[in-house]
PDB file of C-alpha atoms in Angstrom:
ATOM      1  CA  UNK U 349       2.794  11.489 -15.494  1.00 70.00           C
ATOM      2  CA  UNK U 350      -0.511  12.289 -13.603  1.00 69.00           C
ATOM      3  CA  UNK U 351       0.555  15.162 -11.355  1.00 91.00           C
ATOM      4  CA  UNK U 352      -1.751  16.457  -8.285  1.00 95.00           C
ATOM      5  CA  UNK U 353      -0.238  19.283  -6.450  1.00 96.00           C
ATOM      6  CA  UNK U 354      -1.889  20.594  -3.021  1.00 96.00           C
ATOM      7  CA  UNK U 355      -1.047  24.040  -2.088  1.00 91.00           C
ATOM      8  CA  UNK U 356      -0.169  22.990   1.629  1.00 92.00           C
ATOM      9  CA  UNK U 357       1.924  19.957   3.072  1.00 94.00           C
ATOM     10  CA  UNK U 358       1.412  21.132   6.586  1.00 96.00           C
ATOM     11  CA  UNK U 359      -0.401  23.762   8.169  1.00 96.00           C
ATOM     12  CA  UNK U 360      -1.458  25.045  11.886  1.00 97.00           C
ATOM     13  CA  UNK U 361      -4.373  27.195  12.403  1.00 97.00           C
ATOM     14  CA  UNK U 362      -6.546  28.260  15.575  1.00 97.00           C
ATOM     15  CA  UNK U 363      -9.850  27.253  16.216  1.00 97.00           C
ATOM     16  CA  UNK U 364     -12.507  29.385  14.676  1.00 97.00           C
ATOM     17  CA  UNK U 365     -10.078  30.309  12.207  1.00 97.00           C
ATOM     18  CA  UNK U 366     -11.441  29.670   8.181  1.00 97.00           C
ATOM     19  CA  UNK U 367      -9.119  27.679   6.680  1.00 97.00           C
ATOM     20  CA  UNK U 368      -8.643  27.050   2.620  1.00 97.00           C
ATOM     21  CA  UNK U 369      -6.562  24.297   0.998  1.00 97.00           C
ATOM     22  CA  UNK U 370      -6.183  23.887  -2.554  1.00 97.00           C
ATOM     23  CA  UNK U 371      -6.062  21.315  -5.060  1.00 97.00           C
ATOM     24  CA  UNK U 372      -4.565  21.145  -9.042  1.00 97.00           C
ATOM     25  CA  UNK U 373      -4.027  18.549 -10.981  1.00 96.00           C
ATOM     26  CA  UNK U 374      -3.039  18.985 -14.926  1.00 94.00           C
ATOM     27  CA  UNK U 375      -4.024  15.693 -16.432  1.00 91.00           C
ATOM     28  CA  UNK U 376      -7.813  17.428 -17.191  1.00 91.00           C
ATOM     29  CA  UNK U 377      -9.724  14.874 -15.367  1.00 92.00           C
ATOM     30  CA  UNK U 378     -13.248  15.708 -14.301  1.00 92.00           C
ATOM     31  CA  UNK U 379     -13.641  14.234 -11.111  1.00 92.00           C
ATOM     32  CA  UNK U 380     -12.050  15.846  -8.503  1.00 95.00           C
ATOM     33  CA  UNK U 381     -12.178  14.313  -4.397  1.00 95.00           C
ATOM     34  CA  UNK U 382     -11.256  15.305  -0.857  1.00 97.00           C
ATOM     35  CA  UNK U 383     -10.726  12.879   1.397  1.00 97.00           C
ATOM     36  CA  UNK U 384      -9.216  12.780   5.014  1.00 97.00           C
ATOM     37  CA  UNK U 385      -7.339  10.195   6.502  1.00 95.00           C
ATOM     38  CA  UNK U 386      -7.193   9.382  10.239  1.00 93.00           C
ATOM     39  CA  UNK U 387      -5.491   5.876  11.909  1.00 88.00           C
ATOM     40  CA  UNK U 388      -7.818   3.061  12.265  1.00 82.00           C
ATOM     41  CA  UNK U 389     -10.590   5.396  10.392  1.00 85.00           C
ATOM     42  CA  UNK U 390      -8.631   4.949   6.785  1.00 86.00           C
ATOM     43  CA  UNK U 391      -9.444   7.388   4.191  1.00 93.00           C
ATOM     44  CA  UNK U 392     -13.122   9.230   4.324  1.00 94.00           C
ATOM     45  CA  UNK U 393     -15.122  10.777   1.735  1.00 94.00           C
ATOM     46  CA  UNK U 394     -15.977  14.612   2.204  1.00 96.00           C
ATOM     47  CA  UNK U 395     -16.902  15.865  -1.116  1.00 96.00           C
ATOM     48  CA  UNK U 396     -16.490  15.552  -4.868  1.00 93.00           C
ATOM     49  CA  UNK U 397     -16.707  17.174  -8.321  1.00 94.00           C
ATOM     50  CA  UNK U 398     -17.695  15.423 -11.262  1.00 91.00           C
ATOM     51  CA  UNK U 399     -17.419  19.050 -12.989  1.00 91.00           C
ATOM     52  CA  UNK U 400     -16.994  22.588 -13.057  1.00 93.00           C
ATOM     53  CA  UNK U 401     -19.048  24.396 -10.413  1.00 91.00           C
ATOM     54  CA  UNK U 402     -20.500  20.569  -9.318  1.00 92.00           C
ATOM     55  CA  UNK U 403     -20.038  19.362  -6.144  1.00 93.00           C
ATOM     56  CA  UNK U 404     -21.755  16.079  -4.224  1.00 92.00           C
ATOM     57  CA  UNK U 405     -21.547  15.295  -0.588  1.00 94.00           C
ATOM     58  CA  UNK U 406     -19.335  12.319   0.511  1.00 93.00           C
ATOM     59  CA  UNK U 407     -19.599  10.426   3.637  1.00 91.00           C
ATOM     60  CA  UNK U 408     -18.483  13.063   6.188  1.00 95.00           C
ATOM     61  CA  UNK U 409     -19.291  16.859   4.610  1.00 96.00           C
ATOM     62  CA  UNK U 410     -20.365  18.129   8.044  1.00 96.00           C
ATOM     63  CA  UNK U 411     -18.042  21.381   8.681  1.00 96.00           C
ATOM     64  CA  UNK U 412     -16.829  21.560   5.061  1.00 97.00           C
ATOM     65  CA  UNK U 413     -17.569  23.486   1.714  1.00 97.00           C
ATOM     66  CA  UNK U 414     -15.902  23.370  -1.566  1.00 97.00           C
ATOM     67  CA  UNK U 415     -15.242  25.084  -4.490  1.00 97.00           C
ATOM     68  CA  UNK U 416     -14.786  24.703  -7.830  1.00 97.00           C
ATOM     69  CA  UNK U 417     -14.434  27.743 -10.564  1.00 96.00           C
ATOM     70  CA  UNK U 418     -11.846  25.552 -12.852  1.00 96.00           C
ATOM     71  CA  UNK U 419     -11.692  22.378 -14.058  1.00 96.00           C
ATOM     72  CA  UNK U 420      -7.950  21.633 -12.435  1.00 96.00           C
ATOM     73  CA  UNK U 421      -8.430  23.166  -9.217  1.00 97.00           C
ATOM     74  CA  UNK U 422     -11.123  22.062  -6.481  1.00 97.00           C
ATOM     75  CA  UNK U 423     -10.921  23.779  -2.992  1.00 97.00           C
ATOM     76  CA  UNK U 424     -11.873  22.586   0.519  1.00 98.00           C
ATOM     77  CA  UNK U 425     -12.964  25.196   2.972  1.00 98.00           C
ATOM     78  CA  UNK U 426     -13.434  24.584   6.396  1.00 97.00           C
ATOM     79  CA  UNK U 427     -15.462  27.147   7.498  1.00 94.00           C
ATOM     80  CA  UNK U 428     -14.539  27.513  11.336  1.00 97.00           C
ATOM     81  CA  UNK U 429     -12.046  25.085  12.133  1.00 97.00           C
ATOM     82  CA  UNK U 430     -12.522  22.405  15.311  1.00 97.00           C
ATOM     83  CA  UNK U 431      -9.859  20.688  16.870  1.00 97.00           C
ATOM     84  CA  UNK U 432     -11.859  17.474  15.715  1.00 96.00           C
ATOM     85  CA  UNK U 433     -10.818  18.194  12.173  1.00 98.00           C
ATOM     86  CA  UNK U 434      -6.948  18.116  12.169  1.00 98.00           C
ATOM     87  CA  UNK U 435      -6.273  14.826   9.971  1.00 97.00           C
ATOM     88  CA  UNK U 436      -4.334  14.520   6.562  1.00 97.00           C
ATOM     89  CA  UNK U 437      -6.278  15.889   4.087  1.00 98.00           C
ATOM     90  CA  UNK U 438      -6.259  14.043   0.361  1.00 97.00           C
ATOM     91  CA  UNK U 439      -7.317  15.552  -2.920  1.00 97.00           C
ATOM     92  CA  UNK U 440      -7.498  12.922  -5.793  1.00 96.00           C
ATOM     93  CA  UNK U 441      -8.595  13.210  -9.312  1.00 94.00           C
ATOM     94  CA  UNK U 442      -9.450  10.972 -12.296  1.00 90.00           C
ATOM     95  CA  UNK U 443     -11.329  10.548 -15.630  1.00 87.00           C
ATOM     96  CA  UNK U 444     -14.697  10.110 -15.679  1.00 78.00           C
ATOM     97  CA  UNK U 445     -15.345   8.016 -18.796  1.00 64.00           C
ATOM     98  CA  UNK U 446     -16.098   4.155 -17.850  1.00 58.00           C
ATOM     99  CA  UNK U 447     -16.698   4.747 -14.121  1.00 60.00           C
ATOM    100  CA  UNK U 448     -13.981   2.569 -12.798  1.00 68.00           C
ATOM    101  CA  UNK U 449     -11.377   4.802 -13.361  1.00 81.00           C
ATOM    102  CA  UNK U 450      -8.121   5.282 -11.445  1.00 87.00           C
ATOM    103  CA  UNK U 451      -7.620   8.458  -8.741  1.00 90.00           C
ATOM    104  CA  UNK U 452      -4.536  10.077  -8.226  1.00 93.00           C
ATOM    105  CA  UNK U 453      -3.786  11.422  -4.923  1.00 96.00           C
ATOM    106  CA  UNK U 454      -1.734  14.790  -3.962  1.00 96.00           C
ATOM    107  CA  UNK U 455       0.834  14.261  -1.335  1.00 96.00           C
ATOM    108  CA  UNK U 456      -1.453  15.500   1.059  1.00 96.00           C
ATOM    109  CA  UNK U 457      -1.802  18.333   3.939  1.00 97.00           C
ATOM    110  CA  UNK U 458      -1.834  17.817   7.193  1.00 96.00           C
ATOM    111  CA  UNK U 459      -3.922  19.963   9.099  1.00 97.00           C
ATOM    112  CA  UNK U 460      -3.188  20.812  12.907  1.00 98.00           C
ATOM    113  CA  UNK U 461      -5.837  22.830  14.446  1.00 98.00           C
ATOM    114  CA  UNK U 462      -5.143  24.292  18.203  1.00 97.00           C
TER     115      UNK U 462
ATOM    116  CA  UNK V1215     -22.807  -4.026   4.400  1.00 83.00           C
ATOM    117  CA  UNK V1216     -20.286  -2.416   1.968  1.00 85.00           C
ATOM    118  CA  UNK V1217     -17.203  -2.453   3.005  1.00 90.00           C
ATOM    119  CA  UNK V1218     -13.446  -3.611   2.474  1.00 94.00           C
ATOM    120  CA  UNK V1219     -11.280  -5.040   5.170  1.00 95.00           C
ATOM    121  CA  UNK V1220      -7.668  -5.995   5.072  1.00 96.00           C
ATOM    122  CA  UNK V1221      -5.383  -8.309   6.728  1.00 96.00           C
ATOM    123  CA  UNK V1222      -3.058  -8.767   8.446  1.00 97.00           C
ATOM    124  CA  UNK V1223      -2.977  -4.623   9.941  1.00 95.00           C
ATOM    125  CA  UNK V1224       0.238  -4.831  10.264  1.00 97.00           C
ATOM    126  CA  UNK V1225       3.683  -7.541   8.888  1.00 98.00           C
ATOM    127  CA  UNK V1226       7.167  -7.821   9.758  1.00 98.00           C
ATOM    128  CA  UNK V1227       8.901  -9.153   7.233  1.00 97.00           C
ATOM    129  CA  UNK V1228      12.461 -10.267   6.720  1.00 97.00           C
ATOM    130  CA  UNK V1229      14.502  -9.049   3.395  1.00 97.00           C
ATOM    131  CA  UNK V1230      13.420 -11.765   0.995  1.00 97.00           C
ATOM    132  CA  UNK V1231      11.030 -13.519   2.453  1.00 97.00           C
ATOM    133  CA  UNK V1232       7.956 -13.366   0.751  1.00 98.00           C
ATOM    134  CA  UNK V1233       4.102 -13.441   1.879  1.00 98.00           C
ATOM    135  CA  UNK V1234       0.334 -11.694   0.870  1.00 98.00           C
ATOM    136  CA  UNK V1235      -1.360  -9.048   1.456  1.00 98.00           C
ATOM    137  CA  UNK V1236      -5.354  -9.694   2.016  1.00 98.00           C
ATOM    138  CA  UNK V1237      -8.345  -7.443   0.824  1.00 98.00           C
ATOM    139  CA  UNK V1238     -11.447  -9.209   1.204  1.00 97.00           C
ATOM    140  CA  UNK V1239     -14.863  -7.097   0.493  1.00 95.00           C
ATOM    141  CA  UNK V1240     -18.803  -7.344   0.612  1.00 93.00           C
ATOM    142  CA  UNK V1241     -19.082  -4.636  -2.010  1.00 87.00           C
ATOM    143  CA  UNK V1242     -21.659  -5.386  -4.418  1.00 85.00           C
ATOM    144  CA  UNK V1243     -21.086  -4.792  -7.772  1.00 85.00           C
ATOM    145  CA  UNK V1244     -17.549  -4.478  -8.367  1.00 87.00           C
ATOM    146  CA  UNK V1245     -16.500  -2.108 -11.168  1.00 88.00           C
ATOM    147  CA  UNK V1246     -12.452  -2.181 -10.189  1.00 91.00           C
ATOM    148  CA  UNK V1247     -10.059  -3.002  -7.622  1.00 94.00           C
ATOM    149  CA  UNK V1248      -7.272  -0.639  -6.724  1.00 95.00           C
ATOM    150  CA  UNK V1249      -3.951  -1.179  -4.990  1.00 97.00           C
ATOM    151  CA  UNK V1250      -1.986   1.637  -3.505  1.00 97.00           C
ATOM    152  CA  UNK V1251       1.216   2.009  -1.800  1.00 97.00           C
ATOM    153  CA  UNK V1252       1.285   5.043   0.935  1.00 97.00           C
ATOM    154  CA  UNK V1253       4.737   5.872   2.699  1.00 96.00           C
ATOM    155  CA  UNK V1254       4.490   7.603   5.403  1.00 92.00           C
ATOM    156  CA  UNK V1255       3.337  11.575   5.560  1.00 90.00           C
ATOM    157  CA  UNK V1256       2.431  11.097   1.896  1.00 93.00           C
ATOM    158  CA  UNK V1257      -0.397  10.213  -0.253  1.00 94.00           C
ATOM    159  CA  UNK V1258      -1.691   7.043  -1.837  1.00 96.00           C
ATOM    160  CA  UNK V1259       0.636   6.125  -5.115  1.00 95.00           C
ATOM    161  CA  UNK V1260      -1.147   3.948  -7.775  1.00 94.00           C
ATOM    162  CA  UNK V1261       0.043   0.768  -8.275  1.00 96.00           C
ATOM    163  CA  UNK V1262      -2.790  -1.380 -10.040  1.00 93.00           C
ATOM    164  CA  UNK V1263      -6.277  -1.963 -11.211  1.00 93.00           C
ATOM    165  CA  UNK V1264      -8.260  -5.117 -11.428  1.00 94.00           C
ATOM    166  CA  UNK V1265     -11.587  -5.487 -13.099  1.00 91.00           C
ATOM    167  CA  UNK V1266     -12.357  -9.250 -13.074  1.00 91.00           C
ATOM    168  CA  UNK V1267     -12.232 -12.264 -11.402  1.00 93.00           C
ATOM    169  CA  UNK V1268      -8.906 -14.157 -12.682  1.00 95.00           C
ATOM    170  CA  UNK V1269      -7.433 -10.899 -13.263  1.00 96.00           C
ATOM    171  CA  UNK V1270      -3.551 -10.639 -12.003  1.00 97.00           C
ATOM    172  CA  UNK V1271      -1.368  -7.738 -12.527  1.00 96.00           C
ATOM    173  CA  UNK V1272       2.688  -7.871 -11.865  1.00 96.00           C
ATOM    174  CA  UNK V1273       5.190  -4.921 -11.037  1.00 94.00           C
ATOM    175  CA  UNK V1274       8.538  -5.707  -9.829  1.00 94.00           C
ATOM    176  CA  UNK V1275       8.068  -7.793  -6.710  1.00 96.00           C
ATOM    177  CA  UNK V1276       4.768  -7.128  -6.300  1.00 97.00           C
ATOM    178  CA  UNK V1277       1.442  -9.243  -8.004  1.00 98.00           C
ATOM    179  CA  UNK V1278      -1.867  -8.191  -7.701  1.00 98.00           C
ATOM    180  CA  UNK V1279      -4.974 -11.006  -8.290  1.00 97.00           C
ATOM    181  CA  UNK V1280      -8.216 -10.904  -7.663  1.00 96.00           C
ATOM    182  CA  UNK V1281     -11.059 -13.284  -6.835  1.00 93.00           C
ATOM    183  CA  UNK V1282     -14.946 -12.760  -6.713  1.00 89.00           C
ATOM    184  CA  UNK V1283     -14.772 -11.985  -2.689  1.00 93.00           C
ATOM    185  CA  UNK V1284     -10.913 -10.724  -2.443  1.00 96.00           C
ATOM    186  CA  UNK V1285      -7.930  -9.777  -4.223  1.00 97.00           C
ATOM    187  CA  UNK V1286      -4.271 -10.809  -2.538  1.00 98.00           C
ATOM    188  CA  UNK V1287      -1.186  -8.431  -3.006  1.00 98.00           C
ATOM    189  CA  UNK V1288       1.574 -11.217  -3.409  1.00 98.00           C
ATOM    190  CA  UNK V1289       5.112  -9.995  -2.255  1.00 97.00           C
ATOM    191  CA  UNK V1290       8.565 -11.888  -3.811  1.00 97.00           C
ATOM    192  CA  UNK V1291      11.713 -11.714  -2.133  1.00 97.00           C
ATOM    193  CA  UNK V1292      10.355  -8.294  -0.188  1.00 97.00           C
ATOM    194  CA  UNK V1293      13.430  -5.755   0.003  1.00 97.00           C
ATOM    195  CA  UNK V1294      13.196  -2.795   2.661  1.00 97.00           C
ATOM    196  CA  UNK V1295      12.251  -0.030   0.438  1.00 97.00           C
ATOM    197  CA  UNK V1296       9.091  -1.823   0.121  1.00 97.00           C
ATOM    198  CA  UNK V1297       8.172  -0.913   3.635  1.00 98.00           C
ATOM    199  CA  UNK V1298       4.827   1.103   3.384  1.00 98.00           C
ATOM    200  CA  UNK V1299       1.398   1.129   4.047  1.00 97.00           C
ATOM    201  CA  UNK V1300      -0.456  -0.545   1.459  1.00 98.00           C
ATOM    202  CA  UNK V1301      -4.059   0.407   0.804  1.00 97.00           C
ATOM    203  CA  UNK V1302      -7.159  -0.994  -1.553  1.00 96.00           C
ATOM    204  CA  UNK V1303      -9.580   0.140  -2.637  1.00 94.00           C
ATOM    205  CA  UNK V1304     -12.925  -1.151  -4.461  1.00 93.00           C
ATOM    206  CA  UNK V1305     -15.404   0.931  -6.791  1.00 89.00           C
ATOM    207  CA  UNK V1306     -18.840  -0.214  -7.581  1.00 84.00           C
ATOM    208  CA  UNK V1307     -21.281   1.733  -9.622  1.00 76.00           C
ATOM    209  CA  UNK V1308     -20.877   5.576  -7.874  1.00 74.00           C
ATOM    210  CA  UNK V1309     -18.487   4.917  -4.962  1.00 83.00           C
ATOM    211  CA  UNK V1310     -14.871   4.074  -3.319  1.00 87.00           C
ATOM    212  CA  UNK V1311     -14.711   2.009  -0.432  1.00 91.00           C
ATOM    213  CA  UNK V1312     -11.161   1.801   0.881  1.00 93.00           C
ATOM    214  CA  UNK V1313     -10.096  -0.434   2.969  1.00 94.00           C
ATOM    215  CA  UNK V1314      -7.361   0.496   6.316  1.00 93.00           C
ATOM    216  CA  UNK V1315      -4.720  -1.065   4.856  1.00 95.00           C
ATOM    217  CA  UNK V1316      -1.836  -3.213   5.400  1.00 97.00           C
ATOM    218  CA  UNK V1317       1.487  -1.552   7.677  1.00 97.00           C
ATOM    219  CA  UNK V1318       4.447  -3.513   6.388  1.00 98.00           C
ATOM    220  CA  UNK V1319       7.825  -3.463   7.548  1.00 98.00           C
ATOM    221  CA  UNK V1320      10.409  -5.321   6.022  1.00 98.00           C
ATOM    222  CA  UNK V1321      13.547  -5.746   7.738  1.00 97.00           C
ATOM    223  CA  UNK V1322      17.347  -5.976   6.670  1.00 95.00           C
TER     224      UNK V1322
END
């Protein structure tokens, strides 16, 4: 079984603060995602890694950096947390062969900033 | 423009009484369509992949089809543990567009 672990399933944190939440998955896929999910907005794009030390901007990367130093692990940073960026944060992972190829989602973090 | 839309946002269901869930999309290019289930304060759990026109895909009570403009999640004889949100999602030739999904509640 694919398994995607996230290092958080809730957190609080201040604004201003810099906050880190981590990603693994074990099934050595090379794409790696973070998305966040907010009602009525449905899941959003921030960044992905097709590979080690790779990263591409998604739809909303404003605010956000990530890392990635191993192939199962892929970090999201947010640099000096807002109150506009608590959500429930999503990593996801999959092959890259073929293009079409499924992602597997953590259980997510959700992310309260005060 | 791109984009995946669902319908209805949200269905009440009684136990055993069966209906469809509706993803309709403008995406160009369609490489795969993906069905997820999501319970609440959790994340997205894989439930199929379509590739094709004509394509259908079965799991216990739930079937998956999919046409050139939309792709129906068919529920039999719904039982309350299906209660969930249920998400799709459609990749073309570099991105994911994911619909809001479907809120369904069925009752006992």
């Amino acid at each position: 079984d694919v398994k995607v672990t996230q290092s958080s399933r809730y957190l609080v944190k201040r604004t201003g603060e810099k906050v880190f939440l981590e990603c693994v998955q074990d099934m050595d896929h090379e794409n790696m995602f973070w998305y966040r999910q907010d009602p009525g907005l449905g899941l959003r794009l921030i960044y992905f890694s097709y590979d080690v030390k790779m990263k591409e901007k998604g739809d909303i990367p404003e605010g956000y950096s990530v890392s990635r130093e191993k192939k199962e692990r892929f970090s999201l940073i947010l640099e000096s947390a807002s109150t506009n960026q608590t959500s429930m944060y999503l990593c996801a992972s999959s092959f890259a062969s073929r293009g079409a190829e499924t992602q597997y989602f953590g259980p997510g973090t959700r992310l309260l900033v005060l | 423009e791109d984009q995946v839309t669902q319908s209805p946002e949200a269905l009440r269901l009684q136990e055993g009484e069966s209906s469809s869930l509706n993803c309709s999309y403008t995406v160009s290019g369609l490489r795969g369509l993906f069905w997820y289930r999501q319970d609440p304060g959790k994340g997205p759990e894989f439930l199929f992949t379509l590739y094709s026109a004509g394509e259908e895909k079965e799991k216990e009570r739930l079937k998956a089809t999919l046409t050139k403009k939309e792709s129906f999640l068919h529920i039999t004889a719904p039982k309350p543990e299906d209660s969930a949100t249920y998400l799709c999602a459609v990749y073309n030739f570099n991105k994911f567009y994911f619909g809001s999904g479907t809120k369904l509640n069925v009752k006992p």
